Amino acid sequence: MRIRVTKSLSLASEQEEVVGSNDLDEQALVAALKAGDRAACAVMVKRFSPRIYRVALKLMGDPDEAEEVLQETFISACQHVRDFEGRSSLGTWLYRIATNAGLMRLRRRKLETVSIDDPVELEDGEVAPRQLIDWGWNPEKHALNEELRRVMDEAIAALPETLRATFILRDIEGLSTAETAETLGISESAAKVRLHRARMRLREYLTEYFAAHRASVAERGDHDDARP
Amino acid sequence: MMTHVHSHEDCRQLLGMLSDYIDGELEARLCEEIEAHLADCENCRIVIDTLRKTVLLYQMPDPPELPEDVELRLFKALDLEPYLRKEPLAEPDEDA
């Protein structure tokens, strides 16, 4: 039996999204979600779950907890989609749900936030650099190896949660400053301050790593190809 | 030509503007001041270079995507399993 594909979103969304198309217009998707269309829900999940999972994983630092945040996000989104007013994009709305869910879990967990070896903070909260060693390594020229990825993840995990969330949204997910601020429910200037503090702390952490690497290379007398 | 007198107070003032500077979100006049300072201050050049590299590192592609088993459990949790099939639906029939 052949099925006629009508303009119904259900069929269109199944047809397109399950086979990997991303062409479905967001307004149509939101309208269908609000009308309770299950297929539209599947489209939303398929489209946004990789991004939401990535954010959750970076935020929580633990795959099991990231999965819980992921499920919580989409269960909440499907249940409350009628509350979505469309003032931001659907993606930003989902990021907000996921970030709130993740931050709440982190607070409940009362995660002991280990500062990155106590970076020097000035009286106005600015992070002053302690490490002034050039890395001698260019991200553009090298693929990331496993060790460096681990160190980068450690550095993110050591950030205070509010800085972590800001950095993940802005620099990893590529949201604009305005979208990041909206997602976190803070002003743009606050988002900028948090982003800068996060970056400076990460810089300190990574500089220590690169300095240690250079020292060990020098000790071995190897030719430093400038790659950790 | 503007001369630049380097002091550590300049470094401190610079610190809070570095992210805006590397994001290209700083007004031209301040960019010029920063660049004049950088020409004279190796420490700040190192900080700005490594800060820029920090951001670039985290923007490099991260291989782990959504694992299939995680996706499957998500669809199950949402009771959306029928929509997870990979194969396309039946061919459209314009005449029907």
Short mmCIF file of C-alpha atoms in Angstrom, two decimals:
data_model
loop_
_atom_site.label_atom_id
_atom_site.label_comp_id
_atom_site.label_asym_id
_atom_site.label_seq_id
_atom_site.Cartn_x
_atom_site.Cartn_y
_atom_site.Cartn_z
CA MET A 1 0.00 0.00 0.00
CA ARG A 2 1.34 3.39 -0.89
CA ILE A 3 0.90 6.24 1.49
CA ARG A 4 0.01 9.62 0.16
CA VAL A 5 2.25 12.29 1.66
CA THR A 6 0.03 15.23 2.35
CA LYS A 7 1.04 18.61 3.67
CA SER A 8 0.35 17.35 7.14
CA LEU A 9 3.35 18.05 9.31
CA SER A 10 3.24 14.60 10.80
CA LEU A 11 3.97 12.92 7.56
CA ALA A 12 6.27 15.62 6.31
CA SER A 13 8.26 15.59 9.48
CA GLU A 14 8.55 11.83 9.55
CA GLN A 15 9.47 11.75 5.94
CA GLU A 16 12.02 14.50 6.11
CA GLU A 17 13.53 14.38 9.52
CA VAL A 18 13.82 10.66 10.02
CA VAL A 19 15.81 10.50 6.82
CA GLY A 20 17.92 13.42 7.97
CA SER A 21 16.54 16.58 6.38
CA ASN A 22 16.61 19.80 8.36
CA ASP A 23 14.46 21.81 6.03
CA LEU A 24 11.37 21.96 8.16
CA ASP A 25 10.48 25.53 8.92
CA GLU A 26 10.74 26.37 12.62
CA GLN A 27 7.42 28.22 12.75
CA ALA A 28 5.61 25.23 11.29
CA LEU A 29 7.39 22.95 13.69
CA VAL A 30 6.42 25.05 16.70
CA ALA A 31 2.81 25.25 15.53
CA ALA A 32 2.69 21.48 15.17
CA LEU A 33 4.31 20.98 18.56
CA LYS A 34 1.70 23.21 20.15
CA ALA A 35 -1.02 21.23 18.41
CA GLY A 36 0.30 18.10 20.10
CA ASP A 37 1.75 16.49 16.99
CA ARG A 38 3.90 13.57 18.13
CA ALA A 39 5.85 13.47 14.90
CA ALA A 40 6.75 17.12 15.37
CA CYS A 41 8.07 16.21 18.79
CA ALA A 42 10.26 13.57 17.14
CA VAL A 43 11.51 16.15 14.66
CA MET A 44 12.44 18.52 17.47
CA VAL A 45 14.24 15.79 19.37
CA LYS A 46 16.11 14.56 16.32
CA ARG A 47 17.12 18.06 15.35
CA PHE A 48 18.25 19.42 18.70
CA SER A 49 19.26 16.44 20.82
CA PRO A 50 22.91 16.28 19.67
CA ARG A 51 23.46 19.91 20.63
CA ILE A 52 21.62 19.60 23.91
CA TYR A 53 23.55 16.44 24.76
CA ARG A 54 26.86 18.17 24.03
CA VAL A 55 25.98 21.05 26.33
CA ALA A 56 24.79 18.68 29.03
CA LEU A 57 27.91 16.57 28.77
CA LYS A 58 30.22 19.57 29.06
CA LEU A 59 28.18 21.04 31.88
CA MET A 60 27.82 17.89 33.94
CA GLY A 61 31.14 16.24 33.04
CA ASP A 62 29.47 12.87 33.35
CA PRO A 63 27.72 10.89 30.58
CA ASP A 64 25.03 9.41 32.84
CA GLU A 65 24.07 12.76 34.27
CA ALA A 66 24.23 14.32 30.83
CA GLU A 67 21.75 11.73 29.60
CA GLU A 68 19.43 12.51 32.49
CA VAL A 69 19.60 16.21 31.69
CA LEU A 70 18.94 15.41 28.04
CA GLN A 71 15.81 13.40 28.86
CA GLU A 72 14.64 15.94 31.40
CA THR A 73 15.03 18.71 28.82
CA PHE A 74 12.93 17.08 26.13
CA ILE A 75 10.30 15.73 28.50
CA SER A 76 9.91 19.23 29.87
CA ALA A 77 9.95 20.77 26.39
CA CYS A 78 7.27 18.41 25.07
CA GLN A 79 5.11 19.02 28.14
CA HIS A 80 5.49 22.79 28.19
CA VAL A 81 5.75 23.68 24.55
CA ARG A 82 2.53 25.68 24.80
CA ASP A 83 4.42 28.05 27.10
CA PHE A 84 6.98 28.73 24.39
CA GLU A 85 6.24 32.26 23.25
CA GLY A 86 8.60 32.35 20.31
CA ARG A 87 10.52 35.38 21.52
CA SER A 88 13.72 33.39 21.15
CA SER A 89 14.47 30.54 18.79
CA LEU A 90 13.39 27.04 19.69
CA GLY A 91 17.05 26.12 20.09
CA THR A 92 17.69 28.91 22.58
CA TRP A 93 14.58 27.88 24.52
CA LEU A 94 15.85 24.30 24.69
CA TYR A 95 19.31 25.44 25.73
CA ARG A 96 17.68 27.40 28.54
CA ILE A 97 15.74 24.37 29.79
CA ALA A 98 18.83 22.18 29.58
CA THR A 99 21.11 24.71 31.25
CA ASN A 100 18.65 25.29 34.08
CA ALA A 101 18.22 21.55 34.56
CA GLY A 102 21.98 21.04 34.59
CA LEU A 103 22.70 23.93 36.94
CA MET A 104 19.99 22.78 39.34
CA ARG A 105 21.49 19.32 39.42
CA LEU A 106 24.94 20.72 40.02
CA ARG A 107 23.66 22.80 42.89
CA ARG A 108 21.80 19.85 44.36
CA ARG A 109 24.90 17.78 44.06
CA LYS A 110 26.69 20.58 45.87
CA LEU A 111 29.62 19.92 43.70
CA GLU A 112 32.72 21.11 45.36
CA THR A 113 34.07 23.53 42.84
CA VAL A 114 37.81 23.29 42.75
CA SER A 115 39.30 26.49 41.54
CA ILE A 116 41.93 26.21 38.87
CA ASP A 117 44.89 26.32 41.17
CA ASP A 118 43.64 29.56 42.62
CA PRO A 119 44.02 31.95 39.75
CA VAL A 120 44.74 35.39 41.07
CA GLU A 121 41.59 37.47 41.31
CA LEU A 122 41.84 41.20 41.62
CA GLU A 123 39.53 43.05 43.96
CA ASP A 124 37.01 43.71 41.20
CA GLY A 125 36.79 39.99 40.44
CA GLU A 126 39.00 40.18 37.40
CA VAL A 127 41.29 37.21 36.89
CA ALA A 128 44.89 38.27 36.61
CA PRO A 129 47.21 36.05 34.63
CA ARG A 130 49.89 34.26 36.60
CA GLN A 131 51.25 32.19 33.75
CA LEU A 132 53.08 34.23 31.17
CA ILE A 133 54.63 31.41 29.20
CA ASP A 134 54.09 31.23 25.48
CA TRP A 135 52.64 27.86 24.55
CA GLY A 136 54.55 27.39 21.33
CA TRP A 137 51.58 25.45 20.00
CA ASN A 138 49.09 26.48 17.41
CA PRO A 139 45.57 25.05 17.58
CA GLU A 140 45.07 25.78 13.90
CA LYS A 141 47.89 23.45 12.87
CA HIS A 142 47.14 20.44 14.98
CA ALA A 143 44.37 18.01 15.65
CA LEU A 144 43.50 17.57 19.28
CA ASN A 145 44.93 14.49 20.88
CA GLU A 146 43.22 12.52 23.59
CA GLU A 147 45.37 13.86 26.40
CA LEU A 148 44.74 17.45 25.46
CA ARG A 149 40.99 16.82 25.23
CA ARG A 150 41.09 15.33 28.71
CA VAL A 151 42.96 18.34 30.05
CA MET A 152 40.49 20.69 28.37
CA ASP A 153 37.58 18.79 29.91
CA GLU A 154 39.25 18.92 33.32
CA ALA A 155 39.70 22.66 32.93
CA ILE A 156 36.01 23.15 32.12
CA ALA A 157 34.96 20.90 34.99
CA ALA A 158 37.02 22.99 37.39
CA LEU A 159 35.23 26.20 36.45
CA PRO A 160 32.53 27.51 38.77
CA GLU A 161 29.22 26.40 37.29
CA THR A 162 27.98 29.80 36.18
CA LEU A 163 31.21 30.52 34.31
CA ARG A 164 31.13 27.02 32.86
CA ALA A 165 27.62 27.41 31.49
CA THR A 166 28.46 30.78 29.95
CA PHE A 167 31.59 29.49 28.27
CA ILE A 168 29.89 26.36 26.91
CA LEU A 169 27.01 28.31 25.40
CA ARG A 170 29.05 31.16 23.98
CA ASP A 171 32.32 29.59 22.88
CA ILE A 172 31.51 25.93 22.33
CA GLU A 173 27.94 26.17 21.09
CA GLY A 174 28.55 29.46 19.34
CA LEU A 175 25.56 31.37 20.70
CA SER A 176 25.79 35.13 20.44
CA THR A 177 26.34 37.17 23.58
CA ALA A 178 22.67 38.20 23.51
CA GLU A 179 21.47 34.59 23.17
CA THR A 180 23.82 33.43 25.91
CA ALA A 181 22.55 36.15 28.21
CA GLU A 182 18.95 35.30 27.41
CA THR A 183 19.51 31.59 27.95
CA LEU A 184 21.06 32.22 31.35
CA GLY A 185 18.63 34.97 32.31
CA ILE A 186 21.38 37.55 32.84
CA SER A 187 22.32 40.85 31.21
CA GLU A 188 24.63 40.95 28.22
CA SER A 189 27.28 42.77 30.21
CA ALA A 190 27.14 40.09 32.91
CA ALA A 191 27.48 37.42 30.22
CA LYS A 192 30.56 39.20 28.87
CA VAL A 193 32.15 39.41 32.30
CA ARG A 194 31.48 35.74 33.00
CA LEU A 195 32.79 34.71 29.60
CA HIS A 196 35.98 36.66 30.10
CA ARG A 197 36.59 35.20 33.54
CA ALA A 198 35.95 31.69 32.24
CA ARG A 199 38.35 32.18 29.35
CA MET A 200 41.07 33.58 31.58
CA ARG A 201 40.78 30.69 34.02
CA LEU A 202 40.88 28.14 31.22
CA ARG A 203 43.89 29.92 29.77
CA GLU A 204 45.70 29.63 33.08
CA TYR A 205 44.93 25.93 33.30
CA LEU A 206 46.02 25.16 29.76
CA THR A 207 49.16 27.28 30.09
CA GLU A 208 50.24 25.13 33.00
CA TYR A 209 49.69 22.07 30.90
CA PHE A 210 51.65 23.39 27.92
CA ALA A 211 54.45 24.63 30.17
CA ALA A 212 54.74 21.20 31.80
CA HIS A 213 54.75 19.57 28.41
CA ARG A 214 57.52 21.81 27.13
CA ALA A 215 59.56 21.17 30.24
CA SER A 216 59.23 17.40 29.87
CA VAL A 217 60.19 17.59 26.20
CA ALA A 218 63.22 19.69 27.07
CA GLU A 219 64.20 17.25 29.81
CA ARG A 220 64.07 14.34 27.41
CA GLY A 221 66.09 16.34 24.94
CA ASP A 222 63.56 15.63 22.23
CA HIS A 223 62.97 17.89 19.33
CA ASP A 224 59.85 19.70 20.36
CA ASP A 225 57.43 19.55 17.52
CA ALA A 226 55.35 21.88 19.66
CA ARG A 227 52.64 19.29 19.93
CA PRO A 228 51.66 17.87 23.28
CA MET B 1 52.36 59.95 16.22
CA MET B 2 51.10 58.76 19.57
CA THR B 3 53.84 57.59 21.90
CA HIS B 4 53.11 54.84 24.34
CA VAL B 5 54.42 54.77 27.87
CA HIS B 6 54.18 51.30 29.29
CA SER B 7 53.19 50.72 32.88
CA HIS B 8 51.72 47.80 34.76
CA GLU B 9 48.60 49.84 35.33
CA ASP B 10 48.08 49.65 31.56
CA CYS B 11 48.34 45.86 31.74
CA ARG B 12 45.69 45.73 34.41
CA GLN B 13 43.31 47.96 32.49
CA LEU B 14 43.89 45.85 29.43
CA LEU B 15 42.97 42.62 31.18
CA GLY B 16 39.28 43.28 31.44
CA MET B 17 39.00 44.16 27.75
CA LEU B 18 40.83 41.22 26.24
CA SER B 19 37.80 39.07 25.47
CA ASP B 20 35.95 41.93 23.80
CA TYR B 21 39.11 42.68 21.86
CA ILE B 22 39.61 39.16 20.51
CA ASP B 23 35.88 38.93 19.73
CA GLY B 24 36.15 42.15 17.71
CA GLU B 25 33.57 43.81 19.93
CA LEU B 26 35.67 46.71 21.09
CA GLU B 27 35.44 50.19 19.68
CA ALA B 28 38.21 51.29 17.33
CA ARG B 29 39.75 53.82 19.71
CA LEU B 30 40.24 51.19 22.41
CA CYS B 31 41.60 48.70 19.90
CA GLU B 32 44.24 51.22 18.93
CA GLU B 33 45.18 51.75 22.56
CA ILE B 34 45.46 48.03 23.12
CA GLU B 35 47.56 47.53 20.02
CA ALA B 36 49.88 50.35 21.07
CA HIS B 37 50.25 48.69 24.45
CA LEU B 38 50.84 45.27 22.92
CA ALA B 39 53.63 46.61 20.76
CA ASP B 40 55.47 47.44 23.93
CA CYS B 41 54.50 44.65 26.32
CA GLU B 42 55.55 41.08 25.70
CA ASN B 43 53.65 39.72 28.69
CA CYS B 44 50.37 41.09 27.41
CA ARG B 45 51.14 39.75 23.95
CA ILE B 46 51.56 36.30 25.48
CA VAL B 47 48.34 36.60 27.44
CA ILE B 48 46.34 37.70 24.44
CA ASP B 49 47.88 35.05 22.19
CA THR B 50 47.22 32.24 24.63
CA LEU B 51 43.73 33.52 25.41
CA ARG B 52 42.93 33.48 21.71
CA LYS B 53 44.35 29.96 21.43
CA THR B 54 42.28 28.85 24.41
CA VAL B 55 39.10 29.90 22.65
CA LEU B 56 40.21 28.32 19.38
CA LEU B 57 41.02 25.04 21.10
CA TYR B 58 37.54 24.76 22.53
CA GLN B 59 36.02 25.65 19.20
CA MET B 60 37.79 22.79 17.44
CA PRO B 61 35.46 19.93 16.59
CA ASP B 62 34.75 17.51 19.36
CA PRO B 63 34.18 14.02 17.96
CA PRO B 64 31.66 12.59 20.43
CA GLU B 65 28.18 13.09 19.05
CA LEU B 66 24.96 11.80 20.54
CA PRO B 67 25.58 8.06 21.03
CA GLU B 68 23.00 5.82 19.38
CA ASP B 69 22.04 4.09 22.62
CA VAL B 70 21.49 7.46 24.31
CA GLU B 71 19.28 8.54 21.42
CA LEU B 72 17.32 5.30 21.57
CA ARG B 73 16.69 5.67 25.31
CA LEU B 74 15.67 9.29 24.78
CA PHE B 75 13.08 8.31 22.18
CA LYS B 76 11.88 5.54 24.50
CA ALA B 77 11.58 7.94 27.42
CA LEU B 78 9.47 10.22 25.26
CA ASP B 79 7.47 7.33 23.87
CA LEU B 80 8.56 8.32 20.38
CA GLU B 81 10.19 5.09 19.28
CA PRO B 82 8.05 4.65 16.17
CA TYR B 83 9.58 7.83 14.83
CA LEU B 84 13.15 6.69 15.25
CA ARG B 85 13.20 4.41 12.23
CA LYS B 86 15.99 5.13 9.81
CA GLU B 87 14.36 4.04 6.60
CA PRO B 88 12.25 6.56 4.71
CA LEU B 89 8.50 6.22 4.71
CA ALA B 90 6.65 5.01 1.68
CA GLU B 91 7.05 6.85 -1.56
CA PRO B 92 4.68 9.77 -2.01
CA ASP B 93 1.81 9.07 -4.33
CA GLU B 94 0.62 12.26 -5.91
CA ASP B 95 -2.28 10.53 -7.69
CA ALA B 96 -3.80 8.86 -4.69
#
